[in-house]
Amino acid sequence: MTETGMGIVNPGATEHPHRQIAAVLRGKIRRGEWAAGEQLPSIPAMASMFGVAKQTIQRTVDQLRIEGLLITKPGSGTYVRGSRRRLNRLSRGRYGAHRGYHSDLAARYRQHLTEVGRGTPPPEVADAFGVPDNTELVVRKYLVRTQDAAVEMGASWLLLKDAAGTGLERAESFGRPLYQEVEEITGRTYVTATDTLTARLPTREEAELLAIRSDTPVLHLLHVAYDQDHRPIEVAQATWPGPMTTLVEEYKVPAPRADTDPALYLE
């Protein structure tokens, strides 16, 4: 066994050395010994510390990057990534208890418009609107960043009959949630919405914009908002790096009814 200031590597163990080292580094991060933004020793330095080959340390770093604990900045080094982003109740958080602006989120995250104009939607968006795949729509694409990383990318799609020739086609921020701008411009009110969450591997564009490896899973959300006639007003997409994203769903559990037959729930 090789013992260092970092931990112990047992070459005879069933667990591969890079996984043993990953457990040691993971523990240091969880205990706060390495804080968010702190730079790790170089790969040759850690190889020397653990008495293993540099390739083993590289596999360790790759694994912890996939888990979302580390981030590598080209030409600079490897750093402890910031805390996970908590997705509280999916898109319901965008409307808020009072359908207003979330100043607490604005203080931690910065949304940057990356593209505004007209484009052909992906199939899932066309299907949600019930239009052919080649239908031209208005799209507003964005990237959300913290101080050290991109944490979300997404797009909002709108029908031309609702958004063409309006401020929704201009590359400008509104200082309030997009749905409020859409309601005012279109005269249509958001009444219901559905959220569909999928876990998958990223597209090339998603991997590049979110600065993750192509084998790092992402969470992808398709959000469809409807008016009082259940006609789609907006179809929005959002994609997050899976390992650094936590989904939290809070809900009330109803009290049991007096006339409930317990036999109905037995298999």
Short mmCIF file of C-alpha atoms in Angstrom, two decimals:
data_model
loop_
_atom_site.label_atom_id
_atom_site.label_comp_id
_atom_site.label_asym_id
_atom_site.label_seq_id
_atom_site.Cartn_x
_atom_site.Cartn_y
_atom_site.Cartn_z
CA MET A 1 0.00 0.00 0.00
CA THR A 2 1.12 3.54 -0.71
CA GLU A 3 0.35 6.10 1.96
CA THR A 4 0.62 9.84 1.47
CA GLY A 5 -0.67 13.02 3.01
CA MET A 6 -3.70 12.59 0.78
CA GLY A 7 -4.69 9.04 1.71
CA ILE A 8 -3.94 5.38 1.08
CA VAL A 9 -3.89 3.55 -2.25
CA ASN A 10 -4.07 -0.24 -2.01
CA PRO A 11 -3.02 -1.79 -5.34
CA GLY A 12 -4.35 -5.16 -4.18
CA ALA A 13 -7.86 -3.91 -3.53
CA THR A 14 -10.75 -4.80 -5.81
CA GLU A 15 -11.47 -1.07 -6.23
CA HIS A 16 -9.38 0.48 -9.03
CA PRO A 17 -6.69 2.94 -7.84
CA HIS A 18 -8.27 5.92 -9.60
CA ARG A 19 -11.53 5.25 -7.76
CA GLN A 20 -9.73 4.98 -4.43
CA ILE A 21 -8.07 8.33 -5.08
CA ALA A 22 -11.38 9.82 -6.21
CA ALA A 23 -12.90 8.80 -2.87
CA VAL A 24 -10.10 10.59 -1.02
CA LEU A 25 -10.48 13.79 -3.06
CA ARG A 26 -14.26 13.63 -2.87
CA GLY A 27 -14.01 13.44 0.91
CA LYS A 28 -11.73 16.49 1.09
CA ILE A 29 -14.22 18.49 -0.97
CA ARG A 30 -17.22 17.36 1.08
CA ARG A 31 -15.46 18.21 4.33
CA GLY A 32 -14.60 21.67 3.04
CA GLU A 33 -10.84 21.09 3.11
CA TRP A 34 -10.87 22.15 -0.53
CA ALA A 35 -13.26 25.05 -1.04
CA ALA A 36 -15.13 26.02 -4.20
CA GLY A 37 -12.74 27.77 -6.58
CA GLU A 38 -9.60 26.29 -4.98
CA GLN A 39 -7.00 24.96 -7.41
CA LEU A 40 -5.86 21.36 -7.13
CA PRO A 41 -2.21 20.34 -7.28
CA SER A 42 -0.98 19.51 -10.75
CA ILE A 43 -1.46 16.01 -12.13
CA PRO A 44 2.30 15.18 -11.84
CA ALA A 45 2.27 16.47 -8.25
CA MET A 46 -0.72 14.34 -7.27
CA ALA A 47 0.79 11.32 -9.06
CA SER A 48 3.85 11.74 -6.87
CA MET A 49 1.72 12.19 -3.74
CA PHE A 50 -0.20 8.95 -4.34
CA GLY A 51 2.67 7.01 -5.88
CA VAL A 52 0.75 6.23 -9.05
CA ALA A 53 1.07 6.97 -12.75
CA LYS A 54 -0.09 10.31 -14.15
CA GLN A 55 -2.67 8.44 -16.25
CA THR A 56 -4.29 7.20 -13.03
CA ILE A 57 -4.63 10.74 -11.70
CA GLN A 58 -6.04 11.86 -15.04
CA ARG A 59 -8.72 9.16 -14.79
CA THR A 60 -9.47 10.38 -11.26
CA VAL A 61 -9.86 13.97 -12.41
CA ASP A 62 -12.04 12.88 -15.35
CA GLN A 63 -14.33 10.95 -13.01
CA LEU A 64 -14.74 13.88 -10.61
CA ARG A 65 -15.38 16.21 -13.52
CA ILE A 66 -18.21 13.95 -14.68
CA GLU A 67 -19.60 14.04 -11.14
CA GLY A 68 -19.53 17.82 -11.29
CA LEU A 69 -17.04 18.27 -8.45
CA LEU A 70 -14.14 19.58 -10.52
CA ILE A 71 -13.74 21.89 -13.48
CA THR A 72 -10.67 22.15 -15.70
CA LYS A 73 -9.76 25.52 -17.18
CA PRO A 74 -7.49 25.15 -20.23
CA GLY A 75 -4.06 26.63 -19.64
CA SER A 76 -4.81 27.23 -15.96
CA GLY A 77 -5.50 24.01 -14.09
CA THR A 78 -8.19 22.02 -12.29
CA TYR A 79 -10.40 23.65 -9.67
CA VAL A 80 -13.12 22.66 -7.24
CA ARG A 81 -16.41 23.50 -8.86
CA GLY A 82 -19.05 25.59 -7.09
CA SER A 83 -22.03 24.15 -5.28
CA ARG A 84 -24.87 22.39 -7.04
CA ARG A 85 -27.67 24.44 -8.49
CA ARG A 86 -30.96 23.59 -6.80
CA LEU A 87 -33.90 23.36 -9.17
CA ASN A 88 -36.82 24.07 -6.90
CA ARG A 89 -40.08 22.74 -8.37
CA LEU A 90 -38.88 23.05 -11.96
CA SER A 91 -40.43 25.90 -13.91
CA ARG A 92 -42.95 26.80 -11.25
CA GLY A 93 -40.21 28.88 -9.67
CA ARG A 94 -40.15 31.20 -12.68
CA TYR A 95 -43.66 32.38 -11.89
CA GLY A 96 -43.17 32.70 -8.14
CA ALA A 97 -45.71 33.02 -5.38
CA HIS A 98 -46.65 36.49 -6.59
CA ARG A 99 -45.73 36.09 -10.29
CA GLY A 100 -42.84 38.48 -9.82
CA TYR A 101 -39.12 38.95 -10.25
CA HIS A 102 -36.77 36.77 -8.17
CA SER A 103 -34.11 39.13 -6.83
CA ASP A 104 -32.39 36.32 -4.89
CA LEU A 105 -31.82 34.34 -8.08
CA ALA A 106 -30.67 37.45 -9.96
CA ALA A 107 -28.00 38.03 -7.31
CA ARG A 108 -26.49 34.56 -7.81
CA TYR A 109 -27.00 33.98 -11.53
CA ARG A 110 -26.54 36.12 -14.63
CA GLN A 111 -28.58 35.41 -17.73
CA HIS A 112 -27.03 36.43 -21.05
CA LEU A 113 -29.00 36.48 -24.30
CA THR A 114 -27.00 34.64 -26.94
CA GLU A 115 -29.43 34.77 -29.87
CA VAL A 116 -32.75 36.46 -30.66
CA GLY A 117 -34.52 36.14 -33.98
CA ARG A 118 -36.34 33.60 -36.10
CA GLY A 119 -35.43 29.99 -36.54
CA THR A 120 -36.61 26.46 -37.21
CA PRO A 121 -37.44 24.69 -33.93
CA PRO A 122 -36.25 21.25 -32.85
CA PRO A 123 -38.86 18.49 -33.25
CA GLU A 124 -39.92 18.52 -29.58
CA VAL A 125 -40.78 22.22 -29.81
CA ALA A 126 -42.67 21.84 -33.10
CA ASP A 127 -44.62 18.93 -31.65
CA ALA A 128 -45.52 20.95 -28.54
CA PHE A 129 -46.91 23.75 -30.69
CA GLY A 130 -48.57 21.26 -33.05
CA VAL A 131 -46.86 22.71 -36.15
CA PRO A 132 -44.71 21.14 -38.91
CA ASP A 133 -40.98 20.77 -38.21
CA ASN A 134 -40.01 23.45 -40.76
CA THR A 135 -42.29 26.12 -39.25
CA GLU A 136 -40.45 29.38 -38.55
CA LEU A 137 -40.75 30.61 -34.96
CA VAL A 138 -39.36 33.45 -32.87
CA VAL A 139 -36.62 32.21 -30.53
CA ARG A 140 -34.78 33.78 -27.59
CA LYS A 141 -31.70 31.76 -26.56
CA TYR A 142 -29.75 32.39 -23.39
CA LEU A 143 -26.91 31.18 -21.18
CA VAL A 144 -26.94 31.42 -17.37
CA ARG A 145 -23.63 31.79 -15.57
CA THR A 146 -22.32 32.01 -12.04
CA GLN A 147 -19.01 33.70 -11.37
CA ASP A 148 -17.02 30.66 -12.47
CA ALA A 149 -19.18 28.46 -14.68
CA ALA A 150 -22.09 28.16 -17.07
CA VAL A 151 -24.92 26.38 -15.24
CA GLU A 152 -27.83 26.53 -17.69
CA MET A 153 -28.57 27.05 -21.35
CA GLY A 154 -31.99 27.38 -22.88
CA ALA A 155 -34.38 28.90 -25.35
CA SER A 156 -37.92 30.26 -25.43
CA TRP A 157 -39.92 29.71 -28.61
CA LEU A 158 -42.95 31.77 -29.66
CA LEU A 159 -45.34 31.71 -32.60
CA LEU A 160 -44.87 34.35 -35.29
CA LYS A 161 -48.49 35.43 -34.97
CA ASP A 162 -47.79 36.34 -31.35
CA ALA A 163 -44.26 37.74 -31.50
CA ALA A 164 -43.42 38.89 -35.03
CA GLY A 165 -42.58 42.58 -35.23
CA THR A 166 -42.76 43.06 -31.44
CA GLY A 167 -40.14 43.67 -28.78
CA LEU A 168 -39.94 39.92 -28.32
CA GLU A 169 -37.85 39.81 -31.51
CA ARG A 170 -35.37 42.38 -30.24
CA ALA A 171 -32.14 41.36 -28.52
CA GLU A 172 -32.86 43.18 -25.30
CA SER A 173 -33.60 42.23 -21.72
CA PHE A 174 -36.86 43.36 -20.15
CA GLY A 175 -35.97 43.64 -16.46
CA ARG A 176 -38.79 41.25 -15.63
CA PRO A 177 -39.68 37.62 -16.40
CA LEU A 178 -40.28 36.90 -20.08
CA TYR A 179 -43.78 35.53 -19.51
CA GLN A 180 -44.91 38.93 -18.20
CA GLU A 181 -43.67 40.58 -21.38
CA VAL A 182 -45.40 37.93 -23.49
CA GLU A 183 -48.68 38.39 -21.63
CA GLU A 184 -48.61 42.15 -22.11
CA ILE A 185 -47.70 42.01 -25.82
CA THR A 186 -49.99 39.16 -26.84
CA GLY A 187 -52.90 39.73 -24.48
CA ARG A 188 -52.81 36.02 -23.67
CA THR A 189 -52.52 34.86 -20.06
CA TYR A 190 -50.48 31.94 -18.81
CA VAL A 191 -52.96 29.64 -17.08
CA THR A 192 -51.41 26.14 -17.01
CA ALA A 193 -48.07 24.58 -17.88
CA THR A 194 -46.44 21.18 -18.22
CA ASP A 195 -42.82 20.25 -17.51
CA THR A 196 -41.12 17.21 -19.02
CA LEU A 197 -37.69 16.35 -17.60
CA THR A 198 -35.25 14.05 -19.41
CA ALA A 199 -31.79 12.77 -18.48
CA ARG A 200 -29.50 12.22 -21.46
CA LEU A 201 -26.05 12.90 -22.87
CA PRO A 202 -25.41 16.42 -24.17
CA THR A 203 -25.33 17.52 -27.77
CA ARG A 204 -22.04 18.94 -29.02
CA GLU A 205 -23.36 22.49 -28.62
CA GLU A 206 -24.54 21.82 -25.06
CA ALA A 207 -21.19 20.30 -24.07
CA GLU A 208 -19.30 23.29 -25.48
CA LEU A 209 -21.50 25.98 -23.92
CA LEU A 210 -21.74 24.28 -20.52
CA ALA A 211 -18.00 23.42 -20.56
CA ILE A 212 -18.59 19.74 -19.82
CA ARG A 213 -17.33 16.52 -21.35
CA SER A 214 -19.43 14.79 -23.98
CA ASP A 215 -19.96 11.86 -21.60
CA THR A 216 -21.30 14.07 -18.78
CA PRO A 217 -25.08 13.60 -18.46
CA VAL A 218 -27.42 16.58 -18.55
CA LEU A 219 -30.94 17.25 -17.36
CA HIS A 220 -33.15 18.64 -20.11
CA LEU A 221 -36.48 20.36 -19.49
CA LEU A 222 -39.26 20.99 -21.97
CA HIS A 223 -41.69 23.55 -20.56
CA VAL A 224 -44.98 24.24 -22.35
CA ALA A 225 -47.19 27.11 -21.15
CA TYR A 226 -50.86 27.30 -22.15
CA ASP A 227 -53.57 29.95 -22.15
CA GLN A 228 -57.13 29.55 -20.87
CA ASP A 229 -58.10 27.69 -24.07
CA HIS A 230 -55.18 25.26 -23.57
CA ARG A 231 -53.37 26.65 -26.60
CA PRO A 232 -49.56 26.82 -26.28
CA ILE A 233 -48.24 30.34 -25.72
CA GLU A 234 -44.56 29.57 -25.14
CA VAL A 235 -42.41 26.47 -25.41
CA ALA A 236 -39.18 26.74 -23.44
CA GLN A 237 -36.15 24.48 -23.21
CA ALA A 238 -33.53 24.41 -20.46
CA THR A 239 -30.48 22.19 -20.07
CA TRP A 240 -28.31 21.80 -16.96
CA PRO A 241 -25.14 19.78 -16.23
CA GLY A 242 -26.62 16.77 -14.43
CA PRO A 243 -23.89 16.13 -11.82
CA MET A 244 -24.04 19.69 -10.47
CA THR A 245 -27.82 20.02 -10.52
CA THR A 246 -30.23 18.91 -7.82
CA LEU A 247 -33.97 18.63 -8.46
CA VAL A 248 -36.14 19.35 -5.43
CA GLU A 249 -39.90 18.84 -5.54
CA GLU A 250 -41.88 19.95 -2.51
CA TYR A 251 -45.57 19.16 -2.22
CA LYS A 252 -48.35 18.63 0.27
CA VAL A 253 -49.59 15.15 1.19
CA PRO A 254 -53.39 15.13 1.49
CA ALA A 255 -55.02 13.73 4.59
CA PRO A 256 -56.69 10.32 4.18
CA ARG A 257 -60.38 10.31 3.32
CA ALA A 258 -62.79 8.54 5.62
CA ASP A 259 -64.31 6.57 2.74
CA THR A 260 -61.00 5.28 1.34
CA ASP A 261 -60.83 1.49 1.00
CA PRO A 262 -57.27 0.32 1.88
CA ALA A 263 -57.80 -2.76 -0.27
CA LEU A 264 -57.65 -0.54 -3.35
CA TYR A 265 -53.92 0.03 -2.77
CA LEU A 266 -52.94 -3.62 -2.16
CA GLU A 267 -51.44 -5.69 -4.93
#
